[in-house]
Structure formats: structure tokens, C-alpha cells
Tab-separated table of C-alpha atoms in Angstrom:
chain	number	residue	atom	x	y	z
Y	18	MET	CA	-150.097	76.484	-216.143
Y	19	ILE	CA	-147.380	77.795	-213.798
Y	20	VAL	CA	-150.003	78.548	-211.144
Y	21	VAL	CA	-151.287	74.951	-211.287
Y	22	VAL	CA	-147.750	73.572	-210.939
Y	23	LEU	CA	-147.059	75.881	-207.987
Y	24	VAL	CA	-150.315	74.859	-206.297
Y	25	VAL	CA	-149.445	71.174	-206.744
Y	26	ILE	CA	-145.948	71.757	-205.325
Y	27	VAL	CA	-147.362	73.616	-202.313
Y	28	VAL	CA	-149.965	70.889	-201.663
Y	29	VAL	CA	-147.393	68.082	-201.932
Y	30	ALA	CA	-144.958	69.978	-199.712
Y	31	GLY	CA	-147.742	70.561	-197.178
Y	32	ILE	CA	-148.623	66.845	-197.124
Y	33	LEU	CA	-144.964	65.885	-196.681
Y	34	LEU	CA	-144.484	68.419	-193.889
Y	35	PHE	CA	-147.641	67.225	-192.160
Y	36	ALA	CA	-146.482	63.599	-192.533
Y	37	ALA	CA	-143.246	64.511	-190.769
Y	38	THR	CA	-145.286	65.563	-187.713
Y	39	ARG	CA	-147.093	62.193	-187.464
Y	40	PRO	CA	-146.181	59.891	-184.548
Y	41	ASP	CA	-143.166	57.611	-184.917
Y	42	ALA	CA	-145.094	54.666	-183.463
Y	43	TYR	CA	-148.551	53.192	-183.814
Y	44	GLY	CA	-150.635	50.521	-182.156
Y	45	ILE	CA	-153.594	48.338	-183.035
Y	46	GLN	CA	-155.677	46.202	-180.701
Y	47	ARG	CA	-158.731	43.971	-181.023
Y	48	VAL	CA	-160.443	41.759	-178.437
Y	49	THR	CA	-162.794	38.775	-178.577
Y	50	THR	CA	-164.173	36.160	-176.203
Y	51	ILE	CA	-163.596	32.532	-177.127
Y	52	GLY	CA	-165.614	29.674	-175.617
Y	53	ALA	CA	-162.543	27.611	-174.759
Y	54	PRO	CA	-159.910	27.623	-172.010
Y	55	PRO	CA	-156.529	29.315	-172.609
Y	56	GLU	CA	-154.825	25.901	-172.719
Y	57	ARG	CA	-156.823	25.052	-175.852
Y	58	ILE	CA	-156.106	28.401	-177.542
Y	59	LEU	CA	-152.378	28.677	-176.784
Y	60	PRO	CA	-151.301	25.837	-179.145
Y	61	LEU	CA	-153.048	27.632	-182.023
Y	62	LEU	CA	-150.692	30.553	-181.422
Y	63	ILE	CA	-147.401	28.728	-180.850
Y	64	ASP	CA	-147.557	25.369	-182.696
Y	65	LYS	CA	-147.255	26.413	-186.362
Y	66	GLN	CA	-151.028	26.503	-186.721
Y	67	TRP	CA	-151.243	30.074	-188.099
Y	68	PRO	CA	-152.343	28.806	-191.537
Y	69	ASN	CA	-155.476	27.395	-189.845
Y	70	TRP	CA	-156.744	30.800	-188.707
Y	71	SER	CA	-154.548	33.744	-189.737
Y	72	PRO	CA	-156.359	36.261	-191.958
Y	73	PHE	CA	-153.131	36.945	-193.840
Y	74	GLU	CA	-152.972	33.378	-195.161
Y	75	ALA	CA	-156.008	34.094	-197.357
Y	76	LEU	CA	-154.120	36.887	-199.140
Y	77	ASP	CA	-152.153	34.228	-201.047
Y	78	PRO	CA	-152.979	30.574	-200.323
Y	79	THR	CA	-150.085	29.520	-202.584
Y	80	MET	CA	-147.409	31.537	-200.781
Y	81	GLU	CA	-144.186	29.802	-199.830
Y	82	ARG	CA	-143.867	29.076	-196.110
Y	83	THR	CA	-140.755	28.072	-194.209
Y	84	TYR	CA	-140.500	26.981	-190.582
Y	85	SER	CA	-137.253	26.986	-188.623
Y	86	GLY	CA	-135.916	27.446	-185.126
Y	87	ALA	CA	-137.643	25.745	-182.228
Y	88	PRO	CA	-140.387	23.283	-183.191
Y	89	THR	CA	-142.888	25.174	-181.012
Y	90	GLY	CA	-143.021	28.131	-178.638
Y	91	LYS	CA	-140.165	30.527	-177.999
Y	92	GLY	CA	-137.685	30.540	-180.874
Y	93	ALA	CA	-140.120	29.121	-183.454
Y	94	VAL	CA	-139.755	31.000	-186.755
Y	95	TYR	CA	-142.207	31.309	-189.635
Y	96	GLU	CA	-141.190	32.970	-192.911
Y	97	TRP	CA	-143.368	33.640	-195.915
Y	98	GLU	CA	-143.109	34.963	-199.444
Y	99	GLY	CA	-146.183	35.490	-201.524
Y	100	ASN	CA	-147.927	37.705	-203.996
Y	101	ARG	CA	-148.015	41.495	-203.816
Y	102	GLN	CA	-150.696	41.456	-201.100
Y	103	ALA	CA	-149.081	38.827	-198.859
Y	104	GLY	CA	-145.594	40.205	-199.352
Y	105	LYS	CA	-142.536	38.749	-197.701
Y	106	GLY	CA	-141.600	38.571	-194.064
Y	107	ARG	CA	-140.539	36.690	-190.981
Y	108	MET	CA	-142.004	36.211	-187.545
Y	109	GLU	CA	-140.399	34.727	-184.465
Y	110	ILE	CA	-141.997	33.847	-181.163
Y	111	VAL	CA	-139.875	35.721	-178.627
Y	112	ASP	CA	-141.792	35.000	-175.430
Y	113	VAL	CA	-144.426	32.580	-174.197
Y	114	SER	CA	-145.912	32.754	-170.716
Y	115	PRO	CA	-148.300	29.768	-170.677
Y	116	PRO	CA	-151.195	30.044	-170.730
Y	117	LYS	CA	-151.371	33.837	-170.468
Y	118	SER	CA	-149.461	35.442	-173.336
Y	119	VAL	CA	-147.436	35.086	-176.523
Y	120	THR	CA	-145.144	37.772	-177.960
Y	121	ILE	CA	-144.086	37.633	-181.607
Y	122	HIS	CA	-141.547	39.814	-183.405
Y	123	VAL	CA	-142.707	40.369	-187.000
Y	124	ASP	CA	-140.458	41.757	-189.731
Y	125	PHE	CA	-142.028	42.707	-193.049
Y	126	VAL	CA	-139.704	42.981	-196.031
Y	127	LYS	CA	-142.258	43.502	-198.828
Y	128	PRO	CA	-144.355	45.394	-199.789
Y	129	PHE	CA	-142.579	47.702	-197.320
Y	130	ASP	CA	-140.037	47.426	-194.534
Y	131	ALA	CA	-141.632	47.315	-191.082
Y	132	HIS	CA	-140.784	45.816	-187.695
Y	133	ASN	CA	-143.584	45.122	-185.241
Y	134	ILE	CA	-144.318	43.368	-181.977
Y	135	ASN	CA	-147.535	41.336	-181.856
Y	136	GLN	CA	-148.863	40.200	-178.515
Y	137	PHE	CA	-151.667	37.843	-177.650
Y	138	THR	CA	-152.989	37.864	-174.115
Y	139	LEU	CA	-155.372	35.210	-172.839
Y	140	GLU	CA	-157.475	35.972	-169.780
Y	141	PRO	CA	-159.730	33.179	-168.451
Y	142	ARG	CA	-163.335	34.158	-167.695
Y	143	GLY	CA	-165.292	31.163	-166.431
Y	144	ASN	CA	-165.531	28.641	-169.298
Y	145	ALA	CA	-164.299	31.197	-171.817
Y	146	THR	CA	-161.169	33.220	-172.540
Y	147	VAL	CA	-160.855	36.896	-173.442
Y	148	VAL	CA	-158.206	37.078	-176.169
Y	149	THR	CA	-156.513	40.378	-177.003
Y	150	TRP	CA	-154.401	40.702	-180.153
Y	151	SER	CA	-152.290	43.839	-180.181
Y	152	MET	CA	-149.538	45.103	-182.434
Y	153	ARG	CA	-147.196	48.003	-181.983
Y	154	GLY	CA	-144.527	49.235	-184.302
Y	155	THR	CA	-142.672	52.148	-185.767
Y	156	GLN	CA	-143.787	54.194	-188.737
Y	157	PRO	CA	-141.137	54.992	-191.302
Y	158	PHE	CA	-141.784	58.182	-193.259
Y	159	ALA	CA	-143.658	56.416	-196.079
Y	160	LEU	CA	-146.108	54.910	-193.569
Y	161	LYS	CA	-146.505	58.267	-191.840
Y	162	ALA	CA	-147.491	59.799	-195.181
Y	163	MET	CA	-149.862	56.917	-195.904
Y	164	SER	CA	-151.429	57.269	-192.439
Y	165	ILE	CA	-152.657	60.752	-193.379
Y	166	PHE	CA	-155.130	59.103	-195.733
Y	167	VAL	CA	-155.673	55.673	-194.111
Y	168	SER	CA	-154.992	54.964	-190.441
Y	169	PRO	CA	-153.054	51.796	-189.602
Y	170	ASP	CA	-155.861	50.893	-187.194
Y	171	ARG	CA	-158.467	51.100	-189.929
Y	172	LEU	CA	-156.264	49.346	-192.488
Y	173	LEU	CA	-155.113	46.441	-190.295
Y	174	GLY	CA	-157.882	46.356	-187.701
Y	175	LYS	CA	-160.231	44.494	-190.044
Y	176	HIS	CA	-157.576	41.787	-190.489
Y	177	PHE	CA	-157.240	41.454	-186.713
Y	178	GLU	CA	-161.021	41.128	-186.393
Y	179	THR	CA	-161.104	38.422	-189.074
Y	180	GLY	CA	-158.146	36.637	-187.484
Y	181	LEU	CA	-159.752	36.633	-184.045
Y	182	ALA	CA	-163.039	35.351	-185.536
Y	183	ASN	CA	-161.089	32.558	-187.284
Y	184	LEU	CA	-159.162	31.778	-184.069
Y	185	LYS	CA	-162.460	31.644	-182.177
Y	186	ALA	CA	-164.044	29.296	-184.712
Y	187	THR	CA	-160.979	27.037	-184.725
Y	188	ALA	CA	-160.654	26.891	-180.928
Y	189	GLU	CA	-164.363	26.358	-180.352
Y	190	ARG	CA	-164.537	23.676	-183.057
Y	191	ASN	CA	-161.738	21.812	-181.267
Y	192	ALA	CA	-163.297	22.366	-177.811
């Protein structure tokens, strides 16, 4: 029995030590092409239209949403509180360079504390737009340990892909 306990302690200590060596920051990025000009896509990013396309809205359709700050664009704030999956957080648009990019500061409170920068870049290509959604942030120790088993890119990348597909469908439907 003592041997089993010692083995478990050594394994847990090894995982924790390895987690401490993980990077302090991470990044995720996904890209899609949307059959609409940037001017048609930009309002979907800055005019409180996230519920129309964001993949995170589906995690809890009954979550509480609050809007404050500027009515649109820089300074617009969106806060949410939902079930265990949706969690609680706040996002604020901190920069808009029409029609090329939008930068959003996102603070998660639950299920864990995290602070990230999301950026959308819109690059016109003929009658279409290449949209890149990227996120970068820091990894507190708990996320470093979790990243040993599931990478942030793998965990959140699928949400970005769904969100971009929803954004594409919304923008093209309105085109």
C-alpha cells in the first residue's frame, strides 16, 4: 500500500513540475473566407450582434446578458452570467479600425479566471473577405496543468471554427 501511495505522489509531483515548465502564454487562431465585404461583417462584430453568431451563446441560451458603455464600437461592453459551461465574464471592445480589425479584451471570472485579447482581422479579397479570429492570453498554473492533457487550441479551436461558420452564414444571409 505504501508503494502505491509513493508512486501516486511521485506521478502527481511529476505532473505539477512539468506543468510549471509550460508556457505562460497561449494563442489560438482560425481563418475563414466569407462571401461579403468587410463593411457588412464589421457590424456583426461591434454592434451587439454576438448572440446572432457566437458559438458560446449556445452553451446557455438562457444566460443573463448585460450591455453597457458605448452603444457600438470602441468602449462597448458585454457581460454574461450563465450555467457552468457558459460561466461568467465581461468583454469590452478596445479598438476598432474600420473595416480592417476589431480588438476585444475578454475577462473570464467563472469557471476560471482568465484574461484574453481577441482580435478579428478582415482582409478583402475580391467580393469576399478573409476573416481571422485570434485569441492570446496568459495561462495561470491551473490552465498550464490542464494543457498537459488538453491543449487550449484543441479545446477552444472548435468553438472558433463554429463561430466563424456562424458569422459566415449570418453575413452571407444578409449580403
